[in-house]
Each structure stands twice: as C-alpha cells, then as structure tokens.
Amino acid sequence: MSLRPTVDFLLYDWLDAPALNARERFADHSRETFNAVLDTCERIAREKYAPFNRVVDTQEPHFDGEKVILPQATHDAQKAYADSGMLGAAQDYDVGGMQLPYTVEAAANAFFAMASVSIGSGMLTTGNANLLMAHGTPAQKRAFALNEFNGRFSGTMCLSEPQAGSSLSDVATRAVPDGVDFADDPLGPRYRLKGNKMWISAGEHELTENIVHLVLAKIPDADGKLVPGTRGISLFIVPKKMIREDGGLTGERNDIALAGLNHKCGWRGTTNTLLNFGEGKYPVRGEAGAVGYLVGQPGKGLHCMFHMMNEARIAVGMAATMLGMAGYHASLDYAKNRPQGRPMGPAGKDPAQPPVRIIEHADVKRMLLAQKAYCEGALALELYCARLVDEQHTGDAATADDARLLLEVLTPIAKSWPSEWCLEANSLAIQIHGGYGYTRDFPVEQYWRDNRLNMIHEGTHGIQAMDLLGRKVLMEGGKGLSLLAGRINNTIERAIHIAEFAAHANALGQALAQVGAATKAAWATGEPTDALANAVPYMQAFGHMVLAWIWLDVALVAQAAPASNARTGRLAAMRFFFHYELPKIGAWLQVVSHRDQTCASMPEEAF
Ligand SMILES: Cc1cc2nc3c(=O)[nH]c(=O)nc-3n(C[C@H](O)[C@H](O)[C@H](O)COP(=O)(O)OP(=O)(O)OC[C@H]3O[C@@H](n4cnc5c(N)ncnc54)[C@H](O)[C@@H]3O)c2cc1C
C-alpha cells in the first residue's frame, strides 16, 4: 500500500497546491515540478530510510570517549537527503534553493518521517538555518545558514536546561562579552557562554563537518545578575568547531563538551545529548567559555526562536502523523493476512469452517478505520496548516494576516492532536497484531515508542493546551477563533445542502457552538486558575472539532469524484469520525464549562 495517492489527493484535489504557482515566487513551478520532488523523496525514503529503521533503533548511538558512533546507514541517509536539495528547498534560487512552497516541502518530508522518523535530523537543520535567514546578519547567513542548506553543517536548537524545560524563564546559561573588541567580530557580537543544555537533539555526532548550535542564554546586567523571566533571554550561534568568516574551519574546537548521551524510549536514530558549554574542557584561545555570536538584539532571543515555531510544530505534528500512518499500513497488511476465528452465524460459530482473516471481524475493522480517520485526517490538517504558511508568506496583505491568525489558533492543534491520536493509532496497530504486536519481531511497537516523544517535546501537551485556551483563542479580541469559525461555517454551508452530509454539517455546527460557549464559560470568572485547570480537555475537544471540520471538507471533494475504493474509504473515515469521535467532545467540554476543580483542588496528601 502506498501513501502517494493520499498525498496526491490532498495536495492536488483538495488543497489545489498548483494554484500557488500564480504567485511570483512560485511561478516556475507546476504540478510536474511538484511531482518530481515527491518522486525523488519517495524514492530516497524507500531506499535509504525504510530498510534501516530497525537498525537505528537497535544500534543506538554510543560514545567511545572521543566520538559519537552512529550506524553507516545514518550517514548514507543524511547524505542522500542533503544531496536531494531538501535542506534548502524553500530558499531563494540565488542561494541554491528551489523556491518550493512549504505545502509541497511538508508533503515531501512526510515520506521520510513514515520510512524512518529518527534516522535524519534534517528538520532541525532546516529550522535552524531558516531562523538565521530571518534574523541573522548577512555574514551569519553566509557562514552558517548556507553551509547548513548545502549539508556541510548541521543544526540544533538548544533551549532546554536540566532545571528549565517547560519554563524557559529559568534558563541559567550566561553569556558575557568576549573582550573589549567583542562587538567588532565579523560573525556578530562575540560572547563567552557557560551553562548546561539538556535534551539537545543531534547535539553531537560526526555526520557533518560542523554543528551549529543555536543557544538561548542570558546576558547578565551591570551587577552580574541575570534578568528574571523570558525578557532577558538572548540567542547565540555557538559552533562546535570555530570557523572563519568564509565558513572554513579554523582547526580549533569550541568549548562545548558532551556530558552524556540520553538513552531514549524511541527515536533512537538521532542522538540526544547533555552538553556543557564553557566548562573549560576545550579552551578557545587559552580561555574557558564557549564562543557564541549574538543573533538579533539582546533580550530578543525567544522572539527569534518563536519565528520558527509554527513550522517546527507543524513538522512535529507531521512526524506524529506519519508514525501513525506507518502503523496503520503495517496493521492493515497484517489484518489482511492473519487467519483467526470464525464468523458468527445465526447458529453460532461453525468450527468445521476454515478461519477467516482478522480483517473480516467488525472490531478489527473498527480499529483500522479509527487509524485511517486519525492519520489521514491529521495529514490533511498538517497540509492545510502548511498551505496557511505559504499564504502568510506570499499572499496579499489581508490573506497573509488571516493566515497568520489562523495559524496562531491552529498550530497548538497541528502539534498536539496527532501527537495524541496518531499515538493512539499506533496503540491500535499493536492491538491488531495481538501478541505479535508486543514483540520486536514486528515494527509496530517501535512506531509507538518513537511516537511517544511527540506529546513531550516542542512544548508538552499541557503547555500547548494552556497556550491555546490561555492565549491563542483570546488574542487580538478573539479574531483567530472568529476566522476559524468563518472557515468552518463555510464548509457547513456547502455540506448542508447535500443529503448525505446534512446531519454531519449540523453536528459540526453544534460542536462549533459548544466550543464557543465553553471558551466563554471557562473564562467567565476571568481567573486563569479557573479557566486553565481543564486546558487539556479543552484542547482535546477543540482538536476533535477541527478534525471533524477537516474531514467534512475533505469529504466534499471526495464525494464529487467518480466511484472508487479510495472515495468509499474517505467517506467512511469521515463518517467514523462523526459517529465515533465527535460525540466525545461533550464530556471534555462539560468539565471545561463548569470550571471543574476536581483535579486542581485535590490535596497533595490525598493522592
Ligand atoms: C527526545 C527529546 C528530544 C528533545 N530535543 C530537544 C532539543 O533539541 N532542544 C531543546 O531545547 N529541548 C529538547 N527537548 C526538551 C523538551 O522540549 C522538554 O523535555 C520539554 O519542554 C519538557 O521539559 P521537561 O522535560 O523539563 O519537563 P517539565 O517542564 O519538568 O514538565 C514535566 C511535566 O509537568 C508539566 N508542567 C510543567 N510546567 C507546567 C505548568 N506550568 N502547568 C502545567 N503543567 C506543567 C508538563 O506538561 C509535563 O507533563 C527534547 C526532549 C526529549 C525527550
């Protein structure tokens, strides 16, 4: 079974991606060029990623005291990805990019995530370099970003510290000016950093010539104190190896030491590291302190980081989606081949009959349809959000602003909904395999382990939920929520006139009204502690409403197509979502609307 027909349907029939070619930036593109990119990525994923997914899980990265060792397959995959040009696909032609719409880039990257999510860390490198293209100086772009796009260097994001995970205001890494001439360095104002960064993905390896760490740190005030809160956070480029202005290596190592590798539940193809910056293990010019170059203005580090957050979070949601999809395809294949049990007839089961394949049992079909509804729905949502990113970057002023606000509201869902429900899909894929699913002889347990990360990183589930209910639905007078309601109502208006969809259109209208009422009720006292005590159930209900809308919109296009198995499948997945999933929002929204304090008021001693 191939993913490609689903991607093609969503990109071309539903989202009309080729319409983007009317924009000047994408004028050289066509459906043919998009297809060429998709073909290449599908092929590399099939040849260089999928066969090695288990290898990177079993041959975990290890440190030999000097170097981090990764399987050869990881080196080969990294090279193939860089050679494909995907690292800089969205960049301008004059810096070697393809000026590819983000919608197509995201769709093309889906093939890699499904084949082996952790073998490559290209997403981090592209995100890092994109940030520098937006906020770096021309010299920083040339020396660092362009060498990331061409695959010479790779990138990391160093936000977290052992004591500062969800709460970045507690970042304690310090950055002090490096000498009297610190402001005159051609690579940007030069600082010395000291501190520990925890959980840094791809923080140490030999896959590339150099590693470009983007590090959040605080510049102390005149009294040597760190400014409390996030206001004092600045952003620095801290390369593993020192470079010249032309990007060449000087031969000197920067003062960054690997304190240890984290041994993860899944996602083992990518190293995860605790890094010590500036402890003096590798003194630079005879002095302890990691050399870093300021990006943007002092104190504006988080602002720069958040510039990239929408795309980073869509990428996390996409990874979760594709892990779910991998489990769906594996369990579908298994269910078609595994004989077990006999059908129940009017006179009970007939033991003389041969067993049927488990796909013939209604409960197994339920588990397959749930996976299809979760994963194909999530893929549609991610591509929809990617299309909004293109609107934001290339649309006229009004379209771009609408896209910006819609993305504010939808990004927590794009990140969190697949992280929860495509993980549930992985659990169902294990269930379909029965005992075999619980062994390492089948791939589905690894998909679950790999996927379990996604509710944790890039803002945990709880933090995303508080961002949605505490900030996003309220911002700019609730305009983002109103815009979303407008889009949902547009779908309802188109669906309500089609007999087959009228009941679903009404159900979606009710869900929208329920979410709107719950948003008001949650904030009725104006007390954040009242409203946010049930932020996660709110986000679950909001997410299910969004997915119901996406499915109904997709179904409108599917329904207009000639009869086919794909059409039947899409319409059934839509009905599954409306019959089995959307009704769940009542229970979630009840505790939100009542500002239920059962959890919040539980005395610690009573647990
Ligand atoms: C495999 C992996 C890769 C990672 N890669 C990177 C990376 O490349 N770069 C990087 O900078 N970081 C990375 N991270 C770090 C990741 O972003 C953090 O783990 C995450 O932000 C949570 O921080 P924490 O682990 O300290 O948990 P904590 O912040 O201690 O949270 C623990 C629990 O408490 C909850 N909680 C915390 N605060 C609140 C609150 N105010 N209200 C309600 N609930 C709360 C959380 O939701 C969570 O459930 C990675 C993590 C992992 C596991």
XYZ file of C-alpha atoms in Angstrom, residues 188-599:
412
model
C 28.471 39.116 15.033
C 28.903 40.435 18.594
C 31.067 37.793 20.280
C 30.276 36.401 23.728
C 31.512 33.628 26.015
C 28.834 31.206 27.184
C 28.762 28.999 30.268
C 25.947 26.622 31.158
C 24.370 23.213 30.621
C 21.881 22.348 27.909
C 19.771 19.222 28.336
C 17.934 17.069 25.772
C 19.702 18.536 22.762
C 18.780 16.503 19.706
C 21.630 15.855 17.250
C 23.907 17.698 19.705
C 26.966 15.546 18.944
C 27.861 13.295 16.000
C 30.251 13.012 13.074
C 27.624 13.225 10.335
C 28.673 16.694 9.224
C 31.826 18.818 9.262
C 30.435 21.052 11.962
C 27.398 21.504 14.218
C 25.747 24.913 14.522
C 24.132 25.193 17.931
C 21.521 27.919 18.405
C 21.649 28.582 22.124
C 19.369 30.573 24.430
C 21.337 32.328 27.173
C 21.096 35.392 29.394
C 23.434 38.368 29.359
C 23.951 39.494 32.998
C 23.225 43.117 33.927
C 25.858 45.554 35.222
C 25.707 43.900 38.684
C 26.333 40.475 37.163
C 22.723 39.357 37.810
C 20.547 37.565 35.265
C 17.310 39.339 34.330
C 14.436 37.176 35.605
C 11.797 35.955 33.176
C 11.996 35.469 29.442
C 12.805 39.124 28.715
C 16.463 38.592 29.484
C 16.938 35.737 27.035
C 19.179 36.236 24.011
C 20.061 33.942 21.133
C 23.581 32.897 20.101
C 25.189 30.868 17.347
C 27.698 28.572 19.039
C 29.525 26.351 16.528
C 31.070 23.065 17.670
C 34.204 23.979 15.692
C 35.413 27.533 15.236
C 35.041 28.918 11.733
C 36.373 31.833 9.712
C 34.138 34.410 8.096
C 34.228 32.428 4.829
C 32.827 29.359 6.596
C 36.148 27.468 6.586
C 37.140 25.666 9.787
C 39.974 27.307 11.757
C 41.047 23.936 13.169
C 40.197 24.976 16.728
C 37.413 23.338 18.696
C 34.882 25.436 20.603
C 34.419 24.874 24.336
C 31.424 22.550 24.133
C 31.701 19.156 25.813
C 29.400 16.183 25.574
C 28.439 15.412 29.170
C 26.426 12.360 28.158
C 24.008 10.735 25.761
C 20.403 10.224 26.841
C 19.128 6.689 26.300
C 15.666 7.108 24.886
C 12.499 5.043 24.755
C 12.365 5.582 20.978
C 13.549 7.969 18.230
C 16.959 6.370 18.744
C 18.382 7.165 15.337
C 19.014 10.742 16.471
C 21.466 11.399 19.289
C 20.129 13.192 22.320
C 22.666 14.966 24.469
C 23.536 16.834 27.615
C 26.031 19.499 26.544
C 28.283 21.524 28.801
C 29.072 24.931 27.362
C 32.178 26.726 28.547
C 33.396 24.396 31.298
C 36.979 24.720 30.044
C 37.437 21.250 28.538
C 38.266 22.790 25.151
C 39.628 26.280 25.914
C 39.402 28.701 22.982
C 42.406 30.979 22.642
C 43.540 29.710 26.036
C 40.329 30.617 27.858
C 37.332 28.694 29.159
C 33.959 29.722 27.745
C 32.174 28.675 24.570
C 32.366 31.362 21.892
C 28.953 32.461 20.653
C 27.765 35.138 18.234
C 24.655 37.127 19.104
C 21.698 36.750 16.725
C 19.345 39.737 16.566
C 19.052 42.049 19.540
C 19.983 41.238 23.159
C 16.892 40.147 25.096
C 15.001 39.171 21.939
C 16.136 35.545 21.812
C 12.744 33.966 22.342
C 11.195 36.264 19.759
C 13.697 34.935 17.204
C 13.064 31.330 18.254
C 9.293 31.714 18.027
C 9.655 32.928 14.460
C 10.325 29.318 13.543
C 7.850 27.714 15.898
C 4.885 27.365 13.524
C 6.897 25.360 11.033
C 8.692 23.380 13.754
C 5.374 22.456 15.332
C 3.792 21.529 12.018
C 6.846 19.306 11.446
C 6.351 17.631 14.853
C 2.655 17.101 14.077
C 3.626 15.690 10.692
C 6.123 13.288 12.295
C 3.439 12.068 14.710
C 1.011 11.696 11.810
C 3.401 9.675 9.689
C 4.344 7.351 12.544
C 0.617 6.741 12.957
C 0.328 6.159 9.226
C 3.216 3.670 9.249
C 1.398 1.666 11.942
C -1.879 1.894 10.022
C -0.315 0.493 6.846
C 1.524 -2.263 8.763
C -1.581 -3.349 10.680
C -3.759 -3.232 7.555
C -1.340 -5.553 5.832
C -1.248 -7.856 8.852
C -5.046 -7.917 9.184
C -5.411 -8.947 5.548
C -3.135 -11.940 6.080
C -3.711 -13.220 9.598
C -6.304 -16.032 9.775
C -8.004 -16.230 13.149
C -11.524 -17.009 14.357
C -14.711 -17.828 12.565
C -17.632 -15.571 11.766
C -20.671 -15.641 13.998
C -23.651 -17.061 12.078
C -27.281 -17.290 13.213
C -26.446 -20.702 14.759
C -23.209 -19.514 16.342
C -19.725 -20.331 15.021
C -19.081 -23.347 12.826
C -15.748 -24.954 13.906
C -15.722 -27.032 10.717
C -15.252 -23.871 8.652
C -11.725 -22.588 7.994
C -10.759 -19.480 9.977
C -11.295 -16.089 8.373
C -8.697 -13.338 8.085
C -8.993 -10.942 11.003
C -9.865 -8.024 8.707
C -13.264 -9.688 8.380
C -14.084 -9.059 12.068
C -16.051 -5.874 12.740
C -13.880 -4.943 15.723
C -10.689 -5.164 13.688
C -12.315 -3.012 11.009
C -13.166 -0.533 13.776
C -9.518 -0.335 14.784
C -8.402 0.067 11.178
C -10.975 2.729 10.424
C -10.012 4.620 13.583
C -6.379 4.659 12.440
C -7.361 5.781 8.965
C -9.562 8.556 10.342
C -6.890 9.748 12.782
C -3.911 9.582 10.434
C -5.340 10.677 7.095
C -7.306 13.396 8.913
C -4.134 14.556 10.654
C -2.227 14.567 7.356
C -4.922 16.775 5.853
C -4.689 19.134 8.842
C -0.890 19.394 8.615
C -1.007 20.135 4.890
C -3.771 22.677 5.449
C -1.569 24.438 8.009
C 1.420 24.236 5.648
C -0.748 25.915 2.987
C -1.510 28.682 5.517
C 2.257 29.176 5.988
C 2.517 29.760 2.219
C -0.434 32.169 2.377
C 1.244 34.023 5.224
C 4.494 34.363 3.291
C 3.223 35.046 -0.218
C -0.441 36.113 -0.033
C -1.690 39.713 -0.281
C -1.716 41.682 2.969
C -5.235 40.692 4.079
C -4.820 36.993 3.158
C -1.441 36.897 4.858
C -2.803 38.402 8.041
C -5.748 35.996 8.151
C -3.323 33.094 7.632
C -1.128 34.377 10.459
C -4.040 34.486 12.898
C -5.461 31.154 11.796
C -2.036 29.605 12.304
C -1.843 31.067 15.805
C -5.007 29.183 16.715
C -4.395 26.029 14.699
C -0.711 25.428 15.479
C -1.284 24.022 19.003
C -3.746 21.589 17.393
C -1.410 20.770 14.494
C 1.287 19.884 17.032
C -0.773 18.193 19.721
C -3.688 16.448 18.057
C -1.591 13.986 16.005
C 0.769 13.557 18.975
C -2.154 12.185 20.986
C -4.374 10.499 18.398
C -1.798 9.117 15.983
C -0.109 7.665 19.070
C -3.460 6.080 19.858
C -3.424 4.812 16.270
C -0.054 3.149 16.994
C -1.573 1.506 20.050
C -4.424 0.162 17.892
C -1.881 -1.117 15.352
C -0.226 -3.120 18.157
C -3.655 -4.395 19.237
C -4.431 -5.631 15.734
C -1.206 -7.640 15.769
C -2.235 -9.284 19.055
C 0.728 -10.810 20.905
C 2.934 -10.387 17.855
C 2.450 -6.632 18.092
C 4.014 -6.691 21.529
C 7.264 -8.161 20.215
C 10.208 -6.662 18.397
C 9.645 -9.059 15.505
C 7.066 -6.637 14.101
C 7.591 -2.913 13.545
C 4.542 -1.524 15.332
C 5.958 -1.378 18.867
C 8.787 0.821 17.587
C 6.330 3.200 15.934
C 4.581 3.609 19.282
C 7.862 4.184 21.134
C 9.055 6.668 18.509
C 5.739 8.492 18.601
C 5.566 8.759 22.392
C 8.051 11.638 22.220
C 5.735 13.969 20.371
C 3.487 14.838 23.313
C 6.620 15.830 25.247
C 8.917 17.950 23.068
C 8.260 21.309 21.343
C 6.001 22.271 24.269
C 4.343 19.460 26.222
C 0.674 18.607 25.748
C -0.252 20.575 28.879
C 1.750 23.624 27.812
C 0.213 23.607 24.320
C -3.263 23.395 25.854
C -2.621 26.386 28.106
C -1.257 28.295 25.120
C -4.472 27.542 23.184
C -7.007 28.412 25.884
C -4.912 30.965 27.755
C -3.616 32.965 24.804
C -4.462 31.885 21.264
C -8.267 31.910 21.365
C -8.233 35.246 23.195
C -5.574 37.119 21.243
C -6.495 40.204 19.205
C -10.021 40.141 20.621
C -10.613 36.508 19.647
C -10.109 37.258 15.958
C -8.279 33.995 15.240
C -11.141 31.972 16.675
C -13.679 34.016 14.666
C -11.711 33.442 11.474
C -11.634 29.720 12.140
C -15.384 29.743 12.849
C -15.847 31.508 9.490
C -13.974 28.751 7.652
C -15.879 26.030 9.499
C -19.212 27.730 8.716
C -18.238 27.935 5.063
C -17.763 24.145 4.991
C -21.052 23.648 6.845
C -22.909 25.800 4.305
C -21.548 23.744 1.421
C -22.258 20.410 3.126
C -25.718 21.106 4.491
C -27.315 21.010 1.043
C -26.005 17.529 0.322
C -28.382 14.950 1.791
C -25.547 12.551 2.646
C -23.764 15.247 4.673
C -26.588 17.297 6.206
C -26.549 15.535 9.586
C -22.766 15.866 9.807
C -22.936 19.545 8.896
C -25.438 20.063 11.720
C -23.279 18.101 14.164
C -20.268 20.221 13.238
C -22.318 23.400 13.719
C -23.288 22.210 17.185
C -19.695 21.338 18.038
C -18.593 24.819 16.987
C -21.273 26.380 19.184
C -20.308 24.123 22.110
C -16.626 25.036 21.837
C -17.518 28.746 21.598
C -19.766 28.532 24.678
C -17.162 26.534 26.630
C -14.485 29.116 25.798
C -16.680 31.853 27.302
C -17.693 29.725 30.299
C -14.082 28.792 31.044
C -13.200 32.484 31.255
C -16.459 33.607 32.960
C -14.712 34.425 36.249
C -11.714 35.927 34.494
C -9.461 33.791 36.708
C -6.740 31.911 34.813
C -6.672 29.230 37.524
C -10.390 28.529 36.911
C -10.132 28.532 33.139
C -6.875 26.697 32.685
C -7.460 23.875 35.174
C -9.058 21.943 32.301
C -6.985 23.229 29.413
C -6.159 19.740 28.095
C -9.804 18.557 27.856
C -10.492 21.891 26.111
C -7.708 21.246 23.607
C -8.969 17.692 23.039
C -12.467 18.978 22.254
C -11.143 21.832 20.124
C -8.931 19.390 18.216
C -11.785 16.978 17.572
C -13.935 19.845 16.295
C -11.139 20.919 13.954
C -10.643 17.369 12.677
C -14.396 16.937 12.111
C -14.307 20.120 10.028
C -11.245 18.929 8.075
C -12.889 15.563 7.391
C -16.160 17.128 6.221
C -14.259 19.482 3.930
C -12.182 16.608 2.538
C -15.361 14.549 2.089
C -16.949 17.308 -0.002
C -14.139 16.892 -2.534
C -14.067 13.095 -2.261
C -17.790 12.873 -2.849
C -17.543 14.770 -6.133
C -15.063 12.223 -7.512
C -16.073 9.102 -9.513
C -16.724 5.914 -7.551
C -13.551 4.171 -6.361
C -12.261 2.329 -3.314
C -10.379 5.467 -2.277
C -13.603 7.502 -2.413
C -15.514 4.885 -0.396
C -12.695 4.794 2.156
C -12.527 8.556 2.604
C -16.280 8.891 3.055
C -16.291 6.009 5.580
C -13.427 7.594 7.546
C -15.385 10.864 7.653
C -18.498 9.041 8.919
C -16.393 7.167 11.506
C -15.101 10.474 12.813
C -18.572 11.936 13.143
C -20.146 8.807 14.671
C -17.405 7.552 16.991
C -15.204 10.553 17.776
C -17.007 13.898 17.619
C -19.569 12.912 20.307
C -16.654 12.668 22.788
C -16.385 16.453 22.947
C -19.462 16.694 25.195
C -17.641 15.040 28.124
C -14.475 17.071 27.612
C -16.324 20.386 27.400
C -18.508 19.679 30.413
C -15.587 19.947 32.849
C -14.293 22.997 30.960
C -17.647 24.820 31.102
C -18.157 24.030 34.792
C -14.600 25.122 35.532
C -14.442 21.790 37.335
C -11.857 21.896 40.108
C -11.765 18.163 40.906
C -8.149 17.901 39.812
